[in-house]
Amino acid sequence: MFERLDAIEKKYKELKEELVKPEVLNDFNKLKELSKEESDLKETVEVYQQYKKVKNNLEQAKLMEDDPELKEVALSEITTLTTEIDDLYKKLEILLVPKDENDGKNVIMEIRGAAGGDEANIFAGDLFRMYNYYAEANNWKIEVIHEVEGTSGGYSQIEFMIKGNNVYSKLKYESGSHRVQRVPVTETQGRVHTSTATVLVMPEVETANIDIKESDIKMDVYHSSGAGGQSVNTSNSAVRLTHIPTGIVVTCQVERSQLKNRERAMNLLKIKINEEARRKEEQELGAERKSKIGTGDRSEKIRTYNYPQNRVTDHRINFSIMSLDRVMDGDLEPIIEALQTEDLRLKLAGEKFD
Protein backbone atom coordinates (compact mmCIF):
# COMPACT_ATOMS: atom_id res chain seq x y z
CA MET A 1 0.00 0.00 0.00
CA PHE A 2 2.72 2.48 0.95
CA GLU A 3 4.76 1.66 -2.15
CA ARG A 4 1.71 2.61 -4.21
CA LEU A 5 1.28 5.81 -2.20
CA ASP A 6 4.96 6.75 -2.69
CA ALA A 7 4.57 6.18 -6.44
CA ILE A 8 1.41 8.31 -6.53
CA GLU A 9 3.13 11.11 -4.60
CA LYS A 10 6.09 11.00 -6.99
CA LYS A 11 3.76 11.11 -10.02
CA TYR A 12 1.87 14.04 -8.49
CA LYS A 13 5.09 16.05 -8.07
CA GLU A 14 6.10 15.30 -11.66
CA LEU A 15 2.70 16.50 -12.91
CA LYS A 16 3.02 19.74 -10.93
CA GLU A 17 6.35 20.36 -12.63
CA GLU A 18 4.95 19.51 -16.07
CA LEU A 19 2.03 21.90 -15.66
CA VAL A 20 4.27 24.98 -15.41
CA LYS A 21 6.30 24.21 -18.53
CA PRO A 22 5.70 26.68 -21.40
CA GLU A 23 5.10 23.94 -23.98
CA VAL A 24 2.31 22.51 -21.81
CA LEU A 25 0.77 25.91 -21.00
CA ASN A 26 0.57 26.61 -24.75
CA ASP A 27 -1.09 23.27 -25.56
CA PHE A 28 -4.72 23.41 -24.37
CA ASN A 29 -5.44 19.68 -24.79
CA LYS A 30 -2.24 18.64 -23.03
CA LEU A 31 -2.89 21.15 -20.25
CA LYS A 32 -6.42 19.84 -19.80
CA GLU A 33 -5.25 16.21 -19.74
CA LEU A 34 -2.46 16.79 -17.20
CA SER A 35 -4.64 19.05 -15.04
CA LYS A 36 -7.26 16.33 -14.74
CA GLU A 37 -4.61 13.74 -13.90
CA GLU A 38 -3.18 16.04 -11.23
CA SER A 39 -6.64 16.77 -9.83
CA ASP A 40 -7.44 13.04 -9.60
CA LEU A 41 -4.33 12.42 -7.47
CA LYS A 42 -4.53 15.54 -5.31
CA GLU A 43 -6.74 14.26 -2.46
CA THR A 44 -4.83 10.99 -2.12
CA VAL A 45 -1.49 12.82 -1.94
CA GLU A 46 -2.78 15.37 0.59
CA VAL A 47 -4.17 12.64 2.87
CA TYR A 48 -0.94 10.63 2.56
CA GLN A 49 1.16 13.67 3.45
CA GLN A 50 -1.07 14.29 6.47
CA TYR A 51 -0.69 10.62 7.44
CA LYS A 52 3.11 10.89 7.34
CA LYS A 53 3.02 14.09 9.39
CA VAL A 54 0.80 12.52 12.07
CA LYS A 55 2.94 9.37 12.09
CA ASN A 56 6.05 11.47 12.70
CA ASN A 57 4.29 13.35 15.53
CA LEU A 58 3.26 10.03 17.05
CA GLU A 59 6.84 8.77 17.02
CA GLN A 60 7.99 11.98 18.71
CA ALA A 61 5.28 11.65 21.37
CA LYS A 62 6.37 8.07 22.12
CA LEU A 63 9.92 9.30 22.73
CA MET A 64 8.57 11.60 25.49
CA GLU A 65 6.92 8.70 27.35
CA ASP A 66 10.09 7.95 29.32
CA ASP A 67 10.32 11.52 30.66
CA PRO A 68 8.41 11.60 34.02
CA GLU A 69 7.57 15.29 33.61
CA LEU A 70 6.17 14.84 30.12
CA LYS A 71 4.65 11.36 30.43
CA GLU A 72 1.07 12.50 31.13
CA VAL A 73 1.09 14.94 28.21
CA ALA A 74 2.75 12.34 26.00
CA LEU A 75 0.14 9.64 26.77
CA SER A 76 -2.72 12.05 25.98
CA GLU A 77 -1.00 13.03 22.74
CA ILE A 78 -0.40 9.38 21.80
CA THR A 79 -4.11 8.54 22.28
CA THR A 80 -5.22 11.45 20.10
CA LEU A 81 -2.63 10.81 17.36
CA THR A 82 -3.30 7.05 17.29
CA THR A 83 -7.00 7.70 16.61
CA GLU A 84 -6.13 10.25 13.94
CA ILE A 85 -3.64 7.95 12.19
CA ASP A 86 -6.17 5.08 12.19
CA ASP A 87 -8.77 7.36 10.57
CA LEU A 88 -6.28 8.53 7.95
CA TYR A 89 -5.23 4.94 7.20
CA LYS A 90 -8.86 3.95 6.56
CA LYS A 91 -9.33 7.00 4.35
CA LEU A 92 -6.24 6.05 2.33
CA GLU A 93 -7.61 2.52 1.86
CA ILE A 94 -10.79 4.00 0.41
CA LEU A 95 -8.90 6.44 -1.82
CA LEU A 96 -6.85 3.57 -3.27
CA VAL A 97 -9.93 1.60 -4.29
CA PRO A 98 -10.07 1.72 -8.13
CA LYS A 99 -12.50 4.42 -9.17
CA ASP A 100 -15.26 3.91 -11.71
CA GLU A 101 -14.12 6.01 -14.67
CA ASN A 102 -17.75 6.90 -15.37
CA ASP A 103 -18.56 8.29 -11.90
CA GLY A 104 -18.12 11.93 -12.89
CA LYS A 105 -20.25 11.67 -16.05
CA ASN A 106 -23.76 12.78 -16.94
CA VAL A 107 -26.30 10.03 -17.55
CA ILE A 108 -29.02 9.01 -19.95
CA MET A 109 -31.95 7.45 -18.09
CA GLU A 110 -34.80 5.47 -19.58
CA ILE A 111 -37.95 4.52 -17.66
CA ARG A 112 -40.58 2.17 -19.07
CA GLY A 113 -43.92 1.00 -17.72
CA ALA A 114 -43.70 -2.80 -17.56
CA ALA A 115 -46.08 -5.31 -15.93
CA GLY A 116 -49.37 -3.83 -14.77
CA GLY A 117 -50.84 -1.93 -17.72
CA ASP A 118 -51.99 1.63 -16.97
CA GLU A 119 -50.81 1.40 -13.36
CA ALA A 120 -47.29 0.50 -14.52
CA ASN A 121 -47.22 3.60 -16.74
CA ILE A 122 -48.50 5.77 -13.89
CA PHE A 123 -45.75 4.36 -11.67
CA ALA A 124 -43.15 5.09 -14.37
CA GLY A 125 -44.35 8.70 -14.23
CA ASP A 126 -44.00 8.67 -10.43
CA LEU A 127 -40.41 7.45 -10.75
CA PHE A 128 -39.63 10.19 -13.27
CA ARG A 129 -41.05 12.75 -10.83
CA MET A 130 -38.93 11.24 -8.01
CA TYR A 131 -35.72 11.53 -10.06
CA ASN A 132 -36.72 15.06 -11.07
CA TYR A 133 -36.93 16.12 -7.43
CA TYR A 134 -33.68 14.33 -6.59
CA ALA A 135 -31.96 16.11 -9.49
CA GLU A 136 -33.23 19.49 -8.26
CA ALA A 137 -31.88 18.75 -4.76
CA ASN A 138 -28.44 18.08 -6.30
CA ASN A 139 -28.56 21.11 -8.63
CA TRP A 140 -28.59 18.84 -11.66
CA LYS A 141 -30.38 19.64 -14.91
CA ILE A 142 -32.83 17.31 -16.68
CA GLU A 143 -33.44 17.33 -20.44
CA VAL A 144 -36.20 15.12 -21.82
CA ILE A 145 -35.16 13.42 -25.08
CA HIS A 146 -38.23 11.33 -25.87
CA GLU A 147 -41.51 10.51 -24.14
CA VAL A 148 -44.57 8.38 -24.83
CA GLU A 149 -47.37 9.24 -22.43
CA GLY A 150 -49.63 6.56 -20.97
CA THR A 151 -53.34 6.68 -21.81
CA SER A 152 -54.23 7.09 -18.12
CA GLY A 153 -51.22 9.17 -17.11
CA GLY A 154 -47.54 8.63 -16.57
CA TYR A 155 -45.37 7.23 -19.34
CA SER A 156 -45.10 3.98 -21.20
CA GLN A 157 -41.58 5.23 -21.98
CA ILE A 158 -39.52 8.31 -21.20
CA GLU A 159 -35.86 8.98 -21.92
CA PHE A 160 -33.95 11.93 -20.48
CA MET A 161 -30.46 13.20 -19.78
CA ILE A 162 -29.34 14.37 -16.34
CA LYS A 163 -26.40 16.79 -16.32
CA GLY A 164 -24.38 17.84 -13.30
CA ASN A 165 -21.56 16.92 -10.94
CA ASN A 166 -20.93 13.19 -10.41
CA VAL A 167 -24.41 12.16 -11.58
CA TYR A 168 -23.45 8.61 -12.55
CA SER A 169 -21.72 7.99 -9.20
CA LYS A 170 -25.12 8.19 -7.50
CA LEU A 171 -27.62 7.04 -10.11
CA LYS A 172 -25.69 4.02 -11.42
CA TYR A 173 -27.44 1.87 -8.80
CA GLU A 174 -30.91 2.62 -10.17
CA SER A 175 -30.89 0.28 -13.19
CA GLY A 176 -33.30 -2.63 -12.91
CA SER A 177 -36.93 -3.46 -12.20
CA HIS A 178 -38.75 -1.27 -9.67
CA ARG A 179 -41.90 -2.77 -8.13
CA VAL A 180 -44.83 -0.87 -6.63
CA GLN A 181 -47.50 -2.28 -4.31
CA ARG A 182 -50.55 -0.05 -3.85
CA VAL A 183 -54.24 0.40 -4.59
CA PRO A 184 -54.47 1.81 -8.14
CA VAL A 185 -56.71 4.77 -8.87
CA THR A 186 -58.71 2.53 -11.20
CA GLU A 187 -59.29 -0.14 -8.50
CA THR A 188 -62.91 -0.03 -7.27
CA GLN A 189 -62.66 -2.66 -4.51
CA GLY A 190 -59.63 -1.30 -2.67
CA ARG A 191 -57.33 -4.22 -3.52
CA VAL A 192 -53.55 -3.78 -3.50
CA HIS A 193 -51.99 -4.45 -6.91
CA THR A 194 -48.37 -5.08 -7.85
CA SER A 195 -46.94 -3.37 -10.92
CA THR A 196 -43.45 -2.76 -12.25
CA ALA A 197 -41.46 -0.20 -14.19
CA THR A 198 -37.95 -0.67 -15.50
CA VAL A 199 -35.11 1.83 -15.24
CA LEU A 200 -31.93 1.89 -17.32
CA VAL A 201 -29.03 4.22 -16.47
CA MET A 202 -26.23 4.77 -18.99
CA PRO A 203 -23.20 7.05 -18.58
CA GLU A 204 -22.76 9.68 -21.25
CA VAL A 205 -19.81 8.76 -23.46
CA GLU A 206 -17.71 10.57 -26.01
CA THR A 207 -19.59 9.60 -29.15
CA ALA A 208 -17.13 11.08 -31.65
CA ASN A 209 -15.00 7.93 -31.43
CA ILE A 210 -17.92 5.51 -31.91
CA ASP A 211 -18.23 4.64 -35.57
CA ILE A 212 -21.58 3.53 -37.04
CA LYS A 213 -22.07 2.79 -40.70
CA GLU A 214 -24.84 4.82 -42.32
CA SER A 215 -25.91 1.68 -44.17
CA ASP A 216 -26.66 0.06 -40.78
CA ILE A 217 -29.17 2.77 -39.82
CA LYS A 218 -32.82 3.00 -40.81
CA MET A 219 -34.33 6.45 -40.26
CA ASP A 220 -38.04 7.26 -39.96
CA VAL A 221 -39.49 10.75 -39.59
CA TYR A 222 -42.93 11.77 -38.34
CA HIS A 223 -44.86 14.58 -36.61
CA SER A 224 -43.85 15.31 -33.01
CA SER A 225 -46.69 14.60 -30.58
CA GLY A 226 -47.65 16.17 -27.28
CA ALA A 227 -50.11 15.23 -24.55
CA GLY A 228 -53.01 13.12 -25.78
CA GLY A 229 -51.26 12.45 -29.08
CA GLN A 230 -51.84 15.95 -30.45
CA SER A 231 -49.36 17.17 -33.03
CA VAL A 232 -47.11 19.92 -31.72
CA ASN A 233 -45.24 20.37 -34.97
CA THR A 234 -46.80 20.24 -38.41
CA SER A 235 -43.52 19.25 -40.08
CA ASN A 236 -41.93 15.79 -39.95
CA SER A 237 -39.32 16.82 -37.38
CA ALA A 238 -39.39 13.80 -35.02
CA VAL A 239 -36.75 11.18 -35.82
CA ARG A 240 -36.61 7.46 -35.13
CA LEU A 241 -33.33 5.63 -35.77
CA THR A 242 -33.02 1.84 -35.89
CA HIS A 243 -29.61 0.21 -35.73
CA ILE A 244 -30.19 -2.84 -37.94
CA PRO A 245 -27.36 -5.12 -36.60
CA THR A 246 -28.44 -4.80 -32.93
CA GLY A 247 -32.11 -3.88 -33.28
CA ILE A 248 -31.62 -0.89 -30.96
CA VAL A 249 -34.20 1.85 -31.59
CA VAL A 250 -34.00 5.47 -30.43
CA THR A 251 -36.36 8.36 -30.94
CA CYS A 252 -36.00 12.12 -30.49
CA GLN A 253 -38.70 14.77 -30.92
CA VAL A 254 -37.70 17.54 -28.52
CA GLU A 255 -36.19 19.84 -31.18
CA ARG A 256 -38.23 21.66 -33.81
CA SER A 257 -35.58 20.87 -36.41
CA GLN A 258 -35.38 17.39 -37.95
CA LEU A 259 -31.63 17.84 -38.33
CA LYS A 260 -31.16 18.60 -34.63
CA ASN A 261 -33.42 15.73 -33.62
CA ARG A 262 -31.39 13.38 -35.81
CA GLU A 263 -28.15 14.63 -34.27
CA ARG A 264 -29.45 14.03 -30.74
CA ALA A 265 -30.90 10.66 -31.70
CA MET A 266 -27.57 9.61 -33.23
CA ASN A 267 -25.72 10.50 -30.03
CA LEU A 268 -28.24 8.51 -28.00
CA LEU A 269 -27.94 5.57 -30.39
CA LYS A 270 -24.16 5.55 -30.01
CA ILE A 271 -24.46 5.64 -26.21
CA LYS A 272 -26.89 2.70 -26.25
CA ILE A 273 -24.72 0.67 -28.62
CA ASN A 274 -21.67 1.38 -26.45
CA GLU A 275 -23.57 0.35 -23.30
CA GLU A 276 -24.79 -2.87 -24.90
CA ALA A 277 -21.26 -3.74 -26.06
CA ARG A 278 -19.88 -3.02 -22.57
CA ARG A 279 -22.42 -5.29 -20.90
CA LYS A 280 -21.79 -8.13 -23.35
CA GLU A 281 -18.05 -7.86 -22.82
CA GLU A 282 -18.47 -8.02 -19.04
CA GLN A 283 -20.71 -11.07 -19.31
CA GLU A 284 -18.27 -12.87 -21.62
CA LEU A 285 -15.29 -12.14 -19.38
CA GLY A 286 -17.23 -12.87 -16.20
CA ALA A 287 -15.89 -9.57 -14.92
CA GLU A 288 -18.98 -8.31 -13.10
CA ARG A 289 -18.11 -7.72 -9.45
CA LYS A 290 -20.56 -8.20 -6.61
CA SER A 291 -19.64 -4.64 -5.73
CA LYS A 292 -21.25 -3.58 -8.99
CA ILE A 293 -24.62 -3.41 -7.33
CA GLY A 294 -27.13 -3.51 -10.15
CA THR A 295 -26.14 -4.79 -13.56
CA GLY A 296 -28.64 -2.83 -15.58
CA ASP A 297 -30.57 -6.00 -16.37
CA ARG A 298 -34.23 -4.99 -16.71
CA SER A 299 -35.36 -8.32 -15.25
CA GLU A 300 -33.45 -7.78 -12.01
CA LYS A 301 -35.90 -6.76 -9.28
CA ILE A 302 -33.99 -4.21 -7.24
CA ARG A 303 -36.54 -2.29 -5.19
CA THR A 304 -40.11 -2.42 -3.88
CA TYR A 305 -42.23 0.64 -3.06
CA ASN A 306 -44.94 -0.50 -0.62
CA TYR A 307 -47.53 2.27 -0.25
CA PRO A 308 -49.79 0.67 2.43
CA GLN A 309 -46.80 0.35 4.78
CA ASN A 310 -45.02 3.55 3.61
CA ARG A 311 -41.92 1.39 3.08
CA VAL A 312 -39.20 1.22 0.45
CA THR A 313 -37.02 -1.90 0.33
CA ASP A 314 -33.86 -2.33 -1.71
CA HIS A 315 -33.55 -6.09 -2.15
CA ARG A 316 -29.88 -6.11 -3.16
CA ILE A 317 -28.72 -5.01 0.30
CA ASN A 318 -31.81 -5.91 2.37
CA PHE A 319 -32.25 -2.23 3.23
CA SER A 320 -35.67 -0.83 4.17
CA ILE A 321 -36.75 2.68 5.04
CA MET A 322 -40.17 3.63 6.42
CA SER A 323 -40.49 6.93 4.57
CA LEU A 324 -41.78 6.11 1.10
CA ASP A 325 -43.59 9.46 0.96
CA ARG A 326 -40.32 11.36 1.36
CA VAL A 327 -38.48 9.07 -1.08
CA MET A 328 -41.08 9.73 -3.78
CA ASP A 329 -40.57 13.44 -3.14
CA GLY A 330 -36.90 13.03 -4.04
CA ASP A 331 -35.30 12.07 -0.71
CA LEU A 332 -33.30 9.21 -2.26
CA GLU A 333 -30.07 10.00 -0.43
CA PRO A 334 -30.44 7.49 2.47
CA ILE A 335 -30.95 4.63 -0.02
CA ILE A 336 -28.13 5.72 -2.31
CA GLU A 337 -25.75 6.20 0.65
CA ALA A 338 -26.56 2.67 1.86
CA LEU A 339 -25.83 1.30 -1.64
CA GLN A 340 -22.56 3.24 -1.89
CA THR A 341 -21.46 1.99 1.54
CA GLU A 342 -22.11 -1.63 0.58
CA ASP A 343 -20.44 -1.13 -2.80
CA LEU A 344 -17.33 0.20 -1.07
CA ARG A 345 -17.33 -2.62 1.49
CA LEU A 346 -17.38 -5.22 -1.28
CA LYS A 347 -14.64 -3.43 -3.22
CA LEU A 348 -12.40 -3.32 -0.14
CA ALA A 349 -13.07 -7.03 0.41
CA GLY A 350 -12.23 -7.69 -3.24
CA GLU A 351 -15.34 -9.81 -3.70
CA LYS A 352 -16.16 -10.94 -7.23
CA PHE A 353 -18.68 -13.13 -8.98
CA ASP A 354 -17.56 -16.73 -9.40
Coordinates of C-alpha atoms in Angstrom, one line a residue, residues 141-325:
K141 CA -30.4 19.6 -14.9
I142 CA -32.8 17.3 -16.7
E143 CA -33.4 17.3 -20.4
V144 CA -36.2 15.1 -21.8
I145 CA -35.2 13.4 -25.1
H146 CA -38.2 11.3 -25.9
E147 CA -41.5 10.5 -24.1
V148 CA -44.6 8.4 -24.8
E149 CA -47.4 9.2 -22.4
G150 CA -49.6 6.6 -21.0
T151 CA -53.3 6.7 -21.8
S152 CA -54.2 7.1 -18.1
G153 CA -51.2 9.2 -17.1
G154 CA -47.5 8.6 -16.6
Y155 CA -45.4 7.2 -19.3
S156 CA -45.1 4.0 -21.2
Q157 CA -41.6 5.2 -22.0
I158 CA -39.5 8.3 -21.2
E159 CA -35.9 9.0 -21.9
F160 CA -34.0 11.9 -20.5
M161 CA -30.5 13.2 -19.8
I162 CA -29.3 14.4 -16.3
K163 CA -26.4 16.8 -16.3
G164 CA -24.4 17.8 -13.3
N165 CA -21.6 16.9 -10.9
N166 CA -20.9 13.2 -10.4
V167 CA -24.4 12.2 -11.6
Y168 CA -23.5 8.6 -12.5
S169 CA -21.7 8.0 -9.2
K170 CA -25.1 8.2 -7.5
L171 CA -27.6 7.0 -10.1
K172 CA -25.7 4.0 -11.4
Y173 CA -27.4 1.9 -8.8
E174 CA -30.9 2.6 -10.2
S175 CA -30.9 0.3 -13.2
G176 CA -33.3 -2.6 -12.9
S177 CA -36.9 -3.5 -12.2
H178 CA -38.8 -1.3 -9.7
R179 CA -41.9 -2.8 -8.1
V180 CA -44.8 -0.9 -6.6
Q181 CA -47.5 -2.3 -4.3
R182 CA -50.5 -0.1 -3.8
V183 CA -54.2 0.4 -4.6
P184 CA -54.5 1.8 -8.1
V185 CA -56.7 4.8 -8.9
T186 CA -58.7 2.5 -11.2
E187 CA -59.3 -0.1 -8.5
T188 CA -62.9 0.0 -7.3
Q189 CA -62.7 -2.7 -4.5
G190 CA -59.6 -1.3 -2.7
R191 CA -57.3 -4.2 -3.5
V192 CA -53.5 -3.8 -3.5
H193 CA -52.0 -4.4 -6.9
T194 CA -48.4 -5.1 -7.8
S195 CA -46.9 -3.4 -10.9
T196 CA -43.5 -2.8 -12.3
A197 CA -41.5 -0.2 -14.2
T198 CA -37.9 -0.7 -15.5
V199 CA -35.1 1.8 -15.2
L200 CA -31.9 1.9 -17.3
V201 CA -29.0 4.2 -16.5
M202 CA -26.2 4.8 -19.0
P203 CA -23.2 7.1 -18.6
E204 CA -22.8 9.7 -21.2
V205 CA -19.8 8.8 -23.5
E206 CA -17.7 10.6 -26.0
T207 CA -19.6 9.6 -29.2
A208 CA -17.1 11.1 -31.6
N209 CA -15.0 7.9 -31.4
I210 CA -17.9 5.5 -31.9
D211 CA -18.2 4.6 -35.6
I212 CA -21.6 3.5 -37.0
K213 CA -22.1 2.8 -40.7
E214 CA -24.8 4.8 -42.3
S215 CA -25.9 1.7 -44.2
D216 CA -26.7 0.1 -40.8
I217 CA -29.2 2.8 -39.8
K218 CA -32.8 3.0 -40.8
M219 CA -34.3 6.5 -40.3
D220 CA -38.0 7.3 -40.0
V221 CA -39.5 10.7 -39.6
Y222 CA -42.9 11.8 -38.3
H223 CA -44.9 14.6 -36.6
S224 CA -43.9 15.3 -33.0
S225 CA -46.7 14.6 -30.6
G226 CA -47.7 16.2 -27.3
A227 CA -50.1 15.2 -24.5
G228 CA -53.0 13.1 -25.8
G229 CA -51.3 12.4 -29.1
Q230 CA -51.8 16.0 -30.4
S231 CA -49.4 17.2 -33.0
V232 CA -47.1 19.9 -31.7
N233 CA -45.2 20.4 -35.0
T234 CA -46.8 20.2 -38.4
S235 CA -43.5 19.2 -40.1
N236 CA -41.9 15.8 -40.0
S237 CA -39.3 16.8 -37.4
A238 CA -39.4 13.8 -35.0
V239 CA -36.8 11.2 -35.8
R240 CA -36.6 7.5 -35.1
L241 CA -33.3 5.6 -35.8
T242 CA -33.0 1.8 -35.9
H243 CA -29.6 0.2 -35.7
I244 CA -30.2 -2.8 -37.9
P245 CA -27.4 -5.1 -36.6
T246 CA -28.4 -4.8 -32.9
G247 CA -32.1 -3.9 -33.3
I248 CA -31.6 -0.9 -31.0
V249 CA -34.2 1.8 -31.6
V250 CA -34.0 5.5 -30.4
T251 CA -36.4 8.4 -30.9
C252 CA -36.0 12.1 -30.5
Q253 CA -38.7 14.8 -30.9
V254 CA -37.7 17.5 -28.5
E255 CA -36.2 19.8 -31.2
R256 CA -38.2 21.7 -33.8
S257 CA -35.6 20.9 -36.4
Q258 CA -35.4 17.4 -37.9
L259 CA -31.6 17.8 -38.3
K260 CA -31.2 18.6 -34.6
N261 CA -33.4 15.7 -33.6
R262 CA -31.4 13.4 -35.8
E263 CA -28.1 14.6 -34.3
R264 CA -29.4 14.0 -30.7
A265 CA -30.9 10.7 -31.7
M266 CA -27.6 9.6 -33.2
N267 CA -25.7 10.5 -30.0
L268 CA -28.2 8.5 -28.0
L269 CA -27.9 5.6 -30.4
K270 CA -24.2 5.5 -30.0
I271 CA -24.5 5.6 -26.2
K272 CA -26.9 2.7 -26.3
I273 CA -24.7 0.7 -28.6
N274 CA -21.7 1.4 -26.4
E275 CA -23.6 0.4 -23.3
E276 CA -24.8 -2.9 -24.9
A277 CA -21.3 -3.7 -26.1
R278 CA -19.9 -3.0 -22.6
R279 CA -22.4 -5.3 -20.9
K280 CA -21.8 -8.1 -23.3
E281 CA -18.0 -7.9 -22.8
E282 CA -18.5 -8.0 -19.0
Q283 CA -20.7 -11.1 -19.3
E284 CA -18.3 -12.9 -21.6
L285 CA -15.3 -12.1 -19.4
G286 CA -17.2 -12.9 -16.2
A287 CA -15.9 -9.6 -14.9
E288 CA -19.0 -8.3 -13.1
R289 CA -18.1 -7.7 -9.4
K290 CA -20.6 -8.2 -6.6
S291 CA -19.6 -4.6 -5.7
K292 CA -21.3 -3.6 -9.0
I293 CA -24.6 -3.4 -7.3
G294 CA -27.1 -3.5 -10.2
T295 CA -26.1 -4.8 -13.6
G296 CA -28.6 -2.8 -15.6
D297 CA -30.6 -6.0 -16.4
R298 CA -34.2 -5.0 -16.7
S299 CA -35.4 -8.3 -15.2
E300 CA -33.5 -7.8 -12.0
K301 CA -35.9 -6.8 -9.3
I302 CA -34.0 -4.2 -7.2
R303 CA -36.5 -2.3 -5.2
T304 CA -40.1 -2.4 -3.9
Y305 CA -42.2 0.6 -3.1
N306 CA -44.9 -0.5 -0.6
Y307 CA -47.5 2.3 -0.2
P308 CA -49.8 0.7 2.4
Q309 CA -46.8 0.4 4.8
N310 CA -45.0 3.5 3.6
R311 CA -41.9 1.4 3.1
V312 CA -39.2 1.2 0.4
T313 CA -37.0 -1.9 0.3
D314 CA -33.9 -2.3 -1.7
H315 CA -33.6 -6.1 -2.1
R316 CA -29.9 -6.1 -3.2
I317 CA -28.7 -5.0 0.3
N318 CA -31.8 -5.9 2.4
F319 CA -32.3 -2.2 3.2
S320 CA -35.7 -0.8 4.2
I321 CA -36.7 2.7 5.0
M322 CA -40.2 3.6 6.4
S323 CA -40.5 6.9 4.6
L324 CA -41.8 6.1 1.1
D325 CA -43.6 9.5 1.0

